Amino acid sequence: MKFRYLLPLFLMVAILLASCRRDDYFEGSSPNITFSTDTLRFDTVFTTIGSATRYLKIYNHEAQPVRADVTLRDVANGFFRINVDGEKGPAVRQVEIGANDSIYVFVEVTIDPDKPLSQSPFIIEDFIDVSVNGSPFFTQLEAWGQNANYITPSDGKGKTFLYSCNLEQEVWDDPKPYVIYGVLYIDSCTVVLPAGTKIYVHGGIVRDSNVLYNDGIILFLKDGHLDARGTPNNPVIIQGDRLEKEFQDVKSQWVGMYFWYESRNNLMEHTIIKNSIIGIRVDSLAAVSMKGCQIYNTGGPAIVSRFADIYAENCLFYDNSNYGLQLTYGGNYEFNYCTVGSYEGQNEAVIFTDYFTTDPLDITAYRFKDLKARFTNCIFGGNDKDEVGIGNLSKGQNGFDYKFVNCAVKVKDLLKPNLYPDFFDFCTDCISLNDGDKLFLNYQKGDYRLDTMSVALGKALPLQKIQTDLLGKQRKSSPDLGCFEF
């Protein structure tokens, strides 16, 4: 008989439990969820091991509550920890966000800047992923992992920011490295880089309003100038910020150096640029002078120019995908004692043209400029049949003045009757390279010093103004071609 009294009790409990369940959650596939910031930044530079805490809010703009899964994407890195509305992560499931309400997410980071870069790189990144009804959302986490000089935008990865010093000089002479994060515009300022300066640029893919682009650019505007003063024994180094051994030969880690319209008086001496998409781009009426520089391990050309002025001596360009030197739309160029090694891909070590177009199929889209190019005592080597490319499409409408003097060049198809059969009329005392000719010690390992049997030995024209090579070694009375004296 006592079960007769328990039955109403069970019914009452069931009714109470049912009344506690929410049946009014938003169940649509496109919930309106936003964050208080798209990037949560920890911009504290730690000099010893330390922690910092920041917070963000997740907003639900629906008229009904939602259930969200909130997780750290890269739990393994161990730098970040989260607490979601009072519950510890790294993953918090089915947390409720009320209608037109928000929740707090507290994020803590712990950094030990004395750890090696393989364990604590310059830039530490992670993401907080939020899933509501299967729809993904995320916000980024950023922190600095090493004691360095961070030059960054205020609003995070992929953003542009301006560096200026009122037409004065700014000397980056701190012994700690400089880390560039984002897209750095330099204007109304001459940035001076003394010998030994190290600049690390953080790159990567950025998504902004469903547009993908590469991050990590140093760009000099019209009144922005570079004065890099490295030495043979203590060069200026500009490269990607991943210094671990496995990243040593990874190309396209950042975009590259840009000298924009009319940026002139730019000097680079004994400066190394590597691991970028391009080395330098020199745009219309901009000017760059290079002495003893090296640009290598790039996903595109070492140099891209468009109607620019470039002077280079004792420079080495190699391991550049695409072209070595891509000199387009005319311009004024002088290269002395330079070595260009083009041993990957099918493009030439050097190409120069008098035109630019946005549509190769539309003749009205072509634009032409005068070109003057001089190459003296240079080596243009590679695996292709032709390591020199010429594009003179104006056919006399504009000045097209080029000359090679005492250079080692590899050409074959270029000499065909419908192309430039008179090429060697403009290449005086040149060496025509053949497959199998001895040139370098070991180009496969990036050693472009001359072999003991190199065809470039003693074949250069002495230049009074250039008495040493890239390493500071004295040139002989009968000097060698390229950037290295044997």
Short mmCIF file of C-alpha atoms in Angstrom, two decimals:
data_model
loop_
_atom_site.label_atom_id
_atom_site.label_comp_id
_atom_site.label_asym_id
_atom_site.label_seq_id
_atom_site.Cartn_x
_atom_site.Cartn_y
_atom_site.Cartn_z
CA MET A 1 0.00 0.00 0.00
CA LYS A 2 2.90 2.40 0.64
CA PHE A 3 3.72 2.46 -3.13
CA ARG A 4 0.36 4.17 -3.55
CA TYR A 5 1.79 7.16 -1.64
CA LEU A 6 5.17 7.16 -3.43
CA LEU A 7 3.72 7.42 -6.94
CA PRO A 8 2.54 11.05 -6.52
CA LEU A 9 6.01 11.90 -5.15
CA PHE A 10 7.74 10.48 -8.26
CA LEU A 11 5.38 12.42 -10.47
CA MET A 12 6.08 15.66 -8.62
CA VAL A 13 9.90 15.17 -8.97
CA ALA A 14 9.56 14.46 -12.71
CA ILE A 15 7.48 17.58 -13.17
CA LEU A 16 10.05 19.68 -11.29
CA LEU A 17 12.94 18.28 -13.35
CA ALA A 18 11.12 18.91 -16.59
CA SER A 19 10.37 22.46 -15.54
CA CYS A 20 14.15 23.06 -15.00
CA ARG A 21 15.09 22.10 -18.59
CA ARG A 22 15.46 24.98 -21.09
CA ASP A 23 13.52 24.39 -24.25
CA ASP A 24 13.91 27.93 -25.60
CA TYR A 25 17.58 27.80 -26.72
CA PHE A 26 18.40 29.28 -30.08
CA GLU A 27 18.87 26.33 -32.42
CA GLY A 28 19.58 28.13 -35.71
CA SER A 29 22.67 27.43 -37.79
CA SER A 30 23.86 31.06 -37.94
CA PRO A 31 23.85 32.51 -34.43
CA ASN A 32 24.93 36.12 -33.96
CA ILE A 33 28.00 35.67 -31.77
CA THR A 34 30.77 38.27 -31.39
CA PHE A 35 33.81 38.92 -29.20
CA SER A 36 34.85 42.05 -27.35
CA THR A 37 38.10 41.91 -29.34
CA ASP A 38 39.34 39.96 -32.35
CA THR A 39 42.80 39.70 -30.78
CA LEU A 40 43.60 39.46 -27.09
CA ARG A 41 47.14 40.76 -26.72
CA PHE A 42 49.63 40.28 -23.91
CA ASP A 43 52.08 43.02 -24.80
CA THR A 44 54.18 42.68 -21.65
CA VAL A 45 57.83 41.96 -22.41
CA PHE A 46 59.02 39.56 -19.72
CA THR A 47 62.65 39.73 -18.66
CA THR A 48 62.22 36.79 -16.25
CA ILE A 49 59.58 34.11 -15.91
CA GLY A 50 56.20 35.68 -15.25
CA SER A 51 52.45 35.57 -15.80
CA ALA A 52 49.76 37.98 -16.91
CA THR A 53 45.97 37.75 -17.07
CA ARG A 54 43.60 39.41 -19.54
CA TYR A 55 39.93 38.88 -20.28
CA LEU A 56 37.49 39.12 -23.13
CA LYS A 57 33.74 38.77 -23.46
CA ILE A 58 31.67 36.58 -25.75
CA TYR A 59 28.38 38.21 -26.76
CA ASN A 60 25.14 36.50 -27.74
CA HIS A 61 23.03 38.93 -29.76
CA GLU A 62 20.12 36.52 -30.19
CA ALA A 63 16.79 36.97 -28.40
CA GLN A 64 17.21 33.44 -27.02
CA PRO A 65 19.99 31.89 -24.95
CA VAL A 66 22.63 29.73 -26.66
CA ARG A 67 24.89 26.86 -25.60
CA ALA A 68 28.54 27.24 -26.56
CA ASP A 69 31.64 25.06 -26.50
CA VAL A 70 34.71 27.18 -25.68
CA THR A 71 38.15 25.62 -26.21
CA LEU A 72 41.80 26.50 -26.56
CA ARG A 73 42.95 25.39 -30.00
CA ASP A 74 46.58 24.52 -29.18
CA VAL A 75 46.53 22.93 -25.75
CA ALA A 76 49.97 21.39 -26.30
CA ASN A 77 51.89 24.67 -26.29
CA GLY A 78 51.10 25.15 -22.60
CA PHE A 79 51.47 28.94 -22.57
CA PHE A 80 47.80 29.90 -22.29
CA ARG A 81 45.06 28.83 -19.86
CA ILE A 82 41.39 29.83 -19.88
CA ASN A 83 38.58 30.16 -17.37
CA VAL A 84 35.11 30.43 -18.93
CA ASP A 85 32.41 31.94 -16.73
CA GLY A 86 34.07 30.46 -13.63
CA GLU A 87 34.91 27.04 -15.13
CA LYS A 88 38.50 26.09 -15.97
CA GLY A 89 39.52 25.00 -19.47
CA PRO A 90 41.18 24.07 -21.72
CA ALA A 91 37.69 23.06 -22.93
CA VAL A 92 34.37 24.14 -21.45
CA ARG A 93 31.34 22.46 -22.99
CA GLN A 94 27.75 23.67 -23.30
CA VAL A 95 28.22 26.89 -21.36
CA GLU A 96 25.07 29.01 -21.46
CA ILE A 97 25.10 32.58 -22.77
CA GLY A 98 21.82 34.31 -22.01
CA ALA A 99 19.67 36.14 -24.53
CA ASN A 100 21.30 39.47 -25.43
CA ASP A 101 23.90 38.73 -22.79
CA SER A 102 27.60 37.87 -22.53
CA ILE A 103 30.07 35.77 -20.57
CA TYR A 104 33.62 36.47 -19.44
CA VAL A 105 36.62 34.43 -20.58
CA PHE A 106 39.74 35.00 -18.48
CA VAL A 107 43.04 34.11 -20.15
CA GLU A 108 46.36 33.67 -18.39
CA VAL A 109 49.76 33.35 -20.04
CA THR A 110 53.02 32.28 -18.44
CA ILE A 111 56.29 33.12 -20.21
CA ASP A 112 59.88 32.15 -19.55
CA PRO A 113 61.96 34.35 -21.90
CA ASP A 114 65.13 32.48 -20.99
CA LYS A 115 63.95 29.29 -22.66
CA PRO A 116 65.40 28.62 -26.12
CA LEU A 117 63.47 29.91 -29.11
CA SER A 118 62.44 26.38 -30.00
CA GLN A 119 60.40 26.35 -26.77
CA SER A 120 59.54 30.03 -26.42
CA PRO A 121 59.59 31.83 -29.80
CA PHE A 122 59.39 35.62 -30.18
CA ILE A 123 55.68 35.54 -31.00
CA ILE A 124 53.41 33.08 -29.19
CA GLU A 125 49.99 32.59 -30.75
CA ASP A 126 46.88 30.57 -30.04
CA PHE A 127 43.14 30.79 -30.63
CA ILE A 128 40.00 30.50 -28.56
CA ASP A 129 37.49 28.52 -30.59
CA VAL A 130 33.77 28.87 -29.90
CA SER A 131 31.18 26.55 -31.41
CA VAL A 132 27.45 27.28 -31.23
CA ASN A 133 25.10 24.85 -32.97
CA GLY A 134 28.02 23.72 -35.11
CA SER A 135 28.89 27.25 -36.26
CA PRO A 136 32.55 28.13 -35.57
CA PHE A 137 33.87 31.42 -34.19
CA PHE A 138 37.33 32.31 -32.95
CA THR A 139 39.48 35.06 -31.50
CA GLN A 140 43.25 35.18 -31.47
CA LEU A 141 45.68 35.24 -28.55
CA GLU A 142 49.09 36.94 -28.86
CA ALA A 143 51.99 37.15 -26.43
CA TRP A 144 55.67 38.04 -26.56
CA GLY A 145 57.94 35.14 -25.67
CA GLN A 146 61.40 36.69 -25.61
CA ASN A 147 63.00 39.83 -24.26
CA ALA A 148 63.21 41.98 -27.41
CA ASN A 149 62.15 45.30 -28.91
CA TYR A 150 58.64 44.70 -30.28
CA ILE A 151 57.44 47.07 -32.98
CA THR A 152 53.81 46.18 -33.47
CA PRO A 153 50.40 47.63 -34.39
CA SER A 154 47.97 48.35 -31.57
CA ASP A 155 45.23 46.20 -33.08
CA GLY A 156 46.99 42.93 -33.78
CA LYS A 157 48.22 40.65 -36.50
CA GLY A 158 48.05 41.74 -40.12
CA LYS A 159 47.31 45.38 -39.30
CA THR A 160 49.24 48.38 -40.61
CA PHE A 161 50.98 50.93 -38.44
CA LEU A 162 53.11 54.02 -39.03
CA TYR A 163 56.61 54.61 -37.69
CA SER A 164 57.78 58.23 -37.87
CA CYS A 165 60.37 60.53 -36.30
CA ASN A 166 59.58 63.97 -37.79
CA LEU A 167 62.15 63.75 -40.61
CA GLU A 168 64.91 62.94 -38.11
CA GLN A 169 66.98 59.79 -37.66
CA GLU A 170 66.01 56.88 -35.46
CA VAL A 171 68.91 54.59 -34.57
CA TRP A 172 68.02 50.99 -33.75
CA ASP A 173 71.14 50.22 -31.76
CA ASP A 174 69.76 48.19 -28.87
CA PRO A 175 71.71 44.91 -28.56
CA LYS A 176 68.40 43.09 -28.18
CA PRO A 177 66.76 42.12 -31.48
CA TYR A 178 63.91 44.06 -33.04
CA VAL A 179 60.72 42.13 -33.80
CA ILE A 180 58.32 43.44 -36.46
CA TYR A 181 54.73 42.24 -36.17
CA GLY A 182 52.21 43.29 -38.80
CA VAL A 183 52.76 45.72 -41.70
CA LEU A 184 55.22 48.46 -40.76
CA TYR A 185 55.07 51.75 -42.71
CA ILE A 186 58.09 54.01 -42.21
CA ASP A 187 57.64 57.66 -43.19
CA SER A 188 59.19 61.00 -42.29
CA CYS A 189 62.06 59.07 -40.75
CA THR A 190 65.47 57.63 -41.57
CA VAL A 191 65.92 54.33 -39.76
CA VAL A 192 69.61 53.67 -39.05
CA LEU A 193 70.72 50.09 -38.49
CA PRO A 194 74.26 49.85 -37.09
CA ALA A 195 76.45 46.80 -37.63
CA GLY A 196 75.07 43.73 -35.90
CA THR A 197 71.44 44.86 -35.78
CA LYS A 198 69.06 41.92 -35.96
CA ILE A 199 65.48 42.33 -37.18
CA TYR A 200 63.05 39.44 -37.05
CA VAL A 201 59.77 39.75 -38.95
CA HIS A 202 56.74 37.69 -38.02
CA GLY A 203 54.75 36.60 -41.05
CA GLY A 204 51.98 34.17 -41.83
CA ILE A 205 48.55 34.12 -43.40
CA VAL A 206 45.97 36.68 -42.26
CA ARG A 207 42.23 36.49 -42.89
CA ASP A 208 40.44 39.82 -42.87
CA SER A 209 36.79 39.99 -43.99
CA ASN A 210 37.23 36.72 -45.88
CA VAL A 211 40.30 38.09 -47.67
CA LEU A 212 43.54 36.15 -47.26
CA TYR A 213 46.92 37.88 -47.44
CA ASN A 214 50.46 37.49 -46.15
CA ASP A 215 51.70 39.31 -43.09
CA GLY A 216 55.12 40.71 -42.27
CA ILE A 217 56.16 43.72 -44.37
CA ILE A 218 58.62 46.58 -43.82
CA LEU A 219 57.62 49.40 -46.19
CA PHE A 220 59.38 52.74 -46.70
CA LEU A 221 57.15 55.54 -47.95
CA LYS A 222 58.30 58.63 -49.84
CA ASP A 223 59.90 60.30 -46.82
CA GLY A 224 61.01 57.06 -45.21
CA HIS A 225 64.62 55.94 -45.67
CA LEU A 226 66.86 53.06 -44.65
CA ASP A 227 70.51 53.39 -43.65
CA ALA A 228 71.82 49.90 -42.86
CA ARG A 229 75.55 49.86 -42.02
CA GLY A 230 76.67 46.30 -41.52
CA THR A 231 80.26 45.10 -41.89
CA PRO A 232 81.69 41.90 -43.41
CA ASN A 233 82.18 40.43 -39.92
CA ASN A 234 79.08 41.92 -38.34
CA PRO A 235 76.25 42.22 -40.88
CA VAL A 236 72.76 43.58 -40.40
CA ILE A 237 70.33 40.65 -40.53
CA ILE A 238 66.66 40.89 -41.52
CA GLN A 239 64.78 37.59 -41.55
CA GLY A 240 61.77 35.65 -40.32
CA ASP A 241 61.32 35.26 -36.58
CA ARG A 242 61.45 31.45 -36.49
CA LEU A 243 65.06 30.65 -35.68
CA GLU A 244 64.66 26.95 -34.95
CA LYS A 245 66.81 24.67 -37.08
CA GLU A 246 63.81 23.20 -38.91
CA PHE A 247 62.85 26.71 -40.15
CA GLN A 248 66.32 27.63 -41.39
CA ASP A 249 65.56 26.86 -45.05
CA VAL A 250 61.82 27.57 -45.06
CA LYS A 251 60.98 30.21 -47.66
CA SER A 252 58.18 32.80 -47.66
CA GLN A 253 57.96 33.17 -43.89
CA TRP A 254 57.29 36.91 -44.31
CA VAL A 255 56.60 39.19 -47.27
CA GLY A 256 59.74 41.31 -47.65
CA MET A 257 61.12 44.87 -47.81
CA TYR A 258 59.30 47.50 -49.91
CA PHE A 259 60.73 50.84 -51.04
CA TRP A 260 57.65 52.67 -52.25
CA TYR A 261 57.14 55.48 -54.74
CA GLU A 262 59.93 58.09 -54.56
CA SER A 263 61.61 56.63 -51.48
CA ARG A 264 65.21 57.58 -52.23
CA ASN A 265 68.55 57.77 -50.39
CA ASN A 266 68.25 54.17 -49.18
CA LEU A 267 71.55 52.44 -48.38
CA MET A 268 72.23 48.85 -47.41
CA GLU A 269 75.79 47.76 -46.65
CA HIS A 270 76.54 44.17 -45.67
CA THR A 271 72.90 43.42 -45.03
CA ILE A 272 71.40 39.93 -45.17
CA ILE A 273 67.75 39.43 -46.10
CA LYS A 274 66.32 35.90 -46.09
CA ASN A 275 63.31 33.61 -45.63
CA SER A 276 60.90 36.11 -47.23
CA ILE A 277 58.61 35.95 -50.25
CA ILE A 278 60.70 38.60 -52.02
CA GLY A 279 63.90 40.22 -50.84
CA ILE A 280 63.27 43.84 -51.76
CA ARG A 281 60.79 45.56 -54.03
CA VAL A 282 61.81 48.97 -55.34
CA ASP A 283 58.94 50.89 -56.87
CA SER A 284 58.60 53.82 -59.26
CA LEU A 285 61.26 56.52 -58.86
CA ALA A 286 62.56 54.93 -55.66
CA ALA A 287 66.31 54.40 -55.26
CA VAL A 288 68.39 51.84 -53.35
CA SER A 289 72.16 51.41 -53.10
CA MET A 290 73.50 48.00 -52.02
CA LYS A 291 77.06 47.03 -51.11
CA GLY A 292 78.09 43.59 -49.89
CA CYS A 293 74.48 42.45 -49.43
CA GLN A 294 73.06 38.94 -49.56
CA ILE A 295 69.45 38.03 -50.39
CA TYR A 296 68.66 34.34 -50.38
CA ASN A 297 66.17 31.62 -49.57
CA THR A 298 63.19 33.58 -50.90
CA GLY A 299 59.95 32.24 -52.34
CA GLY A 300 60.14 34.83 -55.16
CA PRO A 301 62.81 37.10 -56.67
CA ALA A 302 65.63 38.59 -54.65
CA ILE A 303 64.89 41.98 -56.21
CA VAL A 304 61.70 43.18 -57.89
CA SER A 305 61.79 46.66 -59.35
CA ARG A 306 59.51 48.84 -61.43
CA PHE A 307 60.97 51.98 -62.99
CA ALA A 308 63.47 52.31 -60.15
CA ASP A 309 67.13 53.21 -59.57
CA ILE A 310 69.29 50.43 -58.14
CA TYR A 311 73.04 50.30 -57.59
CA ALA A 312 74.64 47.09 -56.33
CA GLU A 313 78.23 45.94 -55.83
CA ASN A 314 79.70 42.76 -54.34
CA CYS A 315 76.21 41.35 -53.75
CA LEU A 316 75.10 37.73 -53.69
CA PHE A 317 71.61 36.61 -54.71
CA TYR A 318 70.76 32.91 -54.64
CA ASP A 319 68.17 30.29 -53.80
CA ASN A 320 65.48 32.65 -55.05
CA SER A 321 62.40 30.96 -56.48
CA ASN A 322 61.21 32.66 -59.67
CA TYR A 323 63.79 35.20 -60.91
CA GLY A 324 66.95 36.36 -59.17
CA LEU A 325 66.68 39.97 -60.41
CA GLN A 326 63.35 41.06 -61.93
CA LEU A 327 63.90 44.57 -63.29
CA THR A 328 60.73 45.78 -65.01
CA TYR A 329 59.10 48.84 -66.56
CA GLY A 330 62.39 50.51 -67.37
CA GLY A 331 64.57 52.14 -64.77
CA ASN A 332 68.26 52.77 -64.15
CA TYR A 333 70.39 49.85 -62.95
CA GLU A 334 74.07 49.24 -62.26
CA PHE A 335 75.41 45.93 -60.93
CA ASN A 336 79.15 45.43 -60.37
CA TYR A 337 80.87 42.25 -59.13
CA CYS A 338 77.53 40.57 -58.30
CA THR A 339 76.74 36.85 -58.28
CA VAL A 340 73.27 35.53 -59.09
CA GLY A 341 72.75 31.78 -58.70
CA SER A 342 69.47 30.55 -60.20
CA TYR A 343 69.47 26.80 -59.68
CA GLU A 344 65.80 26.17 -59.06
CA GLY A 345 62.77 26.76 -61.25
CA GLN A 346 62.71 27.71 -64.91
CA ASN A 347 63.06 31.48 -64.72
CA GLU A 348 66.17 33.48 -65.51
CA ALA A 349 68.77 34.73 -63.05
CA VAL A 350 68.14 38.25 -64.39
CA ILE A 351 65.37 39.69 -66.54
CA PHE A 352 64.94 43.33 -67.52
CA THR A 353 62.05 44.87 -69.45
CA ASP A 354 60.78 48.26 -70.59
CA TYR A 355 57.11 47.53 -69.96
CA PHE A 356 54.46 46.89 -67.37
CA THR A 357 50.92 45.62 -67.88
CA THR A 358 47.95 44.55 -65.83
CA ASP A 359 46.48 42.54 -68.72
CA PRO A 360 48.92 40.72 -71.04
CA LEU A 361 46.13 40.13 -73.59
CA ASP A 362 45.18 43.81 -73.93
CA ILE A 363 47.70 45.83 -75.94
CA THR A 364 46.23 49.09 -74.63
CA ALA A 365 47.09 48.05 -71.07
CA TYR A 366 50.85 48.08 -71.72
CA ARG A 367 52.95 50.97 -70.40
CA PHE A 368 56.57 51.67 -71.37
CA LYS A 369 59.53 53.44 -69.74
CA ASP A 370 63.17 54.03 -70.69
CA LEU A 371 65.64 51.45 -69.45
CA LYS A 372 69.36 51.74 -68.82
CA ALA A 373 71.11 48.69 -67.36
CA ARG A 374 74.81 48.02 -66.81
CA PHE A 375 76.25 44.73 -65.56
CA THR A 376 80.02 44.55 -65.02
CA ASN A 377 82.06 41.61 -63.67
CA CYS A 378 78.89 39.69 -62.74
CA ILE A 379 78.03 35.98 -62.83
CA PHE A 380 74.58 34.80 -63.94
CA GLY A 381 74.53 31.02 -63.45
CA GLY A 382 71.82 28.42 -63.20
CA ASN A 383 70.26 25.23 -64.52
CA ASP A 384 68.15 26.71 -67.31
CA LYS A 385 69.17 27.19 -70.96
CA ASP A 386 68.92 30.95 -70.52
CA GLU A 387 69.81 32.84 -67.38
CA VAL A 388 69.36 36.23 -69.04
CA GLY A 389 65.90 37.44 -70.09
CA ILE A 390 65.18 40.58 -72.12
CA GLY A 391 61.81 42.22 -72.75
CA ASN A 392 62.08 45.14 -75.19
CA LEU A 393 58.47 45.45 -76.33
CA SER A 394 58.52 49.15 -77.17
CA LYS A 395 60.80 48.36 -80.16
CA GLY A 396 62.36 51.78 -80.41
CA GLN A 397 59.53 53.83 -78.93
CA ASN A 398 61.55 54.20 -75.75
CA GLY A 399 65.23 54.08 -74.86
CA PHE A 400 66.40 50.52 -74.24
CA ASP A 401 70.07 50.68 -73.33
CA TYR A 402 71.74 47.63 -71.79
CA LYS A 403 75.31 46.39 -71.65
CA PHE A 404 77.18 43.48 -70.08
CA VAL A 405 80.93 43.89 -69.55
CA ASN A 406 83.20 40.99 -68.51
CA CYS A 407 80.32 38.88 -67.25
CA ALA A 408 79.74 35.11 -67.15
CA VAL A 409 76.33 34.46 -68.69
CA LYS A 410 74.35 31.43 -69.76
CA VAL A 411 72.29 31.98 -72.90
CA LYS A 412 70.99 29.74 -75.67
CA ASP A 413 67.41 30.30 -76.83
CA LEU A 414 67.91 34.03 -76.31
CA LEU A 415 70.19 33.97 -79.37
CA LYS A 416 67.49 32.72 -81.75
CA PRO A 417 66.86 34.91 -84.82
CA ASN A 418 63.44 36.05 -83.61
CA LEU A 419 64.80 37.10 -80.22
CA TYR A 420 68.22 38.70 -79.58
CA PRO A 421 70.79 37.08 -81.90
CA ASP A 422 73.01 40.15 -81.45
CA PHE A 423 73.13 39.75 -77.66
CA PHE A 424 76.91 39.33 -77.56
CA ASP A 425 77.28 42.66 -79.35
CA PHE A 426 76.09 44.08 -76.02
CA CYS A 427 78.07 41.62 -73.89
CA THR A 428 81.72 42.54 -74.36
CA ASP A 429 84.47 40.19 -73.15
CA CYS A 430 81.82 37.91 -71.66
CA ILE A 431 82.09 34.20 -70.88
CA SER A 432 79.36 32.06 -72.40
CA LEU A 433 78.68 29.41 -69.77
CA ASN A 434 78.03 25.79 -70.66
CA ASP A 435 76.67 22.94 -68.58
CA GLY A 436 79.58 21.38 -66.76
CA ASP A 437 81.68 24.53 -66.49
CA LYS A 438 83.30 24.89 -63.12
CA LEU A 439 82.07 27.97 -61.25
CA PHE A 440 81.40 27.64 -57.52
CA LEU A 441 82.66 25.49 -54.68
CA ASN A 442 79.25 24.03 -53.82
CA TYR A 443 76.14 25.95 -54.87
CA GLN A 444 73.92 23.09 -53.62
CA LYS A 445 74.99 24.04 -50.11
CA GLY A 446 74.90 27.79 -50.74
CA ASP A 447 78.68 28.13 -51.07
CA TYR A 448 79.21 30.56 -53.97
CA ARG A 449 82.91 31.07 -53.47
CA LEU A 450 84.84 30.28 -56.61
CA ASP A 451 86.18 26.82 -57.32
CA THR A 452 89.91 26.36 -57.90
CA MET A 453 89.05 25.54 -61.54
CA SER A 454 86.38 28.21 -61.94
CA VAL A 455 86.06 29.79 -65.37
CA ALA A 456 85.48 33.12 -63.56
CA LEU A 457 89.03 33.35 -62.16
CA GLY A 458 90.95 36.39 -63.33
CA LYS A 459 88.33 37.42 -65.90
CA ALA A 460 87.08 40.66 -64.35
CA LEU A 461 87.73 44.20 -65.51
CA PRO A 462 89.54 46.08 -62.70
CA LEU A 463 87.34 48.82 -61.25
CA GLN A 464 89.23 51.53 -59.40
CA LYS A 465 86.31 52.35 -57.09
CA ILE A 466 85.90 48.73 -55.89
CA GLN A 467 89.03 47.28 -54.27
CA THR A 468 87.58 44.55 -52.04
CA ASP A 469 85.04 41.73 -52.29
CA LEU A 470 81.94 40.84 -50.24
CA LEU A 471 84.08 39.53 -47.37
CA GLY A 472 86.43 42.53 -47.42
CA LYS A 473 89.18 40.59 -49.20
CA GLN A 474 91.48 42.66 -51.41
CA ARG A 475 90.87 42.36 -55.14
CA LYS A 476 93.85 41.29 -57.23
CA SER A 477 95.26 43.28 -60.13
CA SER A 478 93.49 40.76 -62.38
CA PRO A 479 90.35 40.29 -60.30
CA ASP A 480 87.77 37.51 -60.42
CA LEU A 481 84.16 37.72 -61.53
CA GLY A 482 81.37 37.78 -59.00
CA CYS A 483 81.16 38.85 -55.37
CA PHE A 484 83.99 36.62 -54.08
CA GLU A 485 87.68 37.01 -54.86
CA PHE A 486 89.48 33.66 -54.86
#
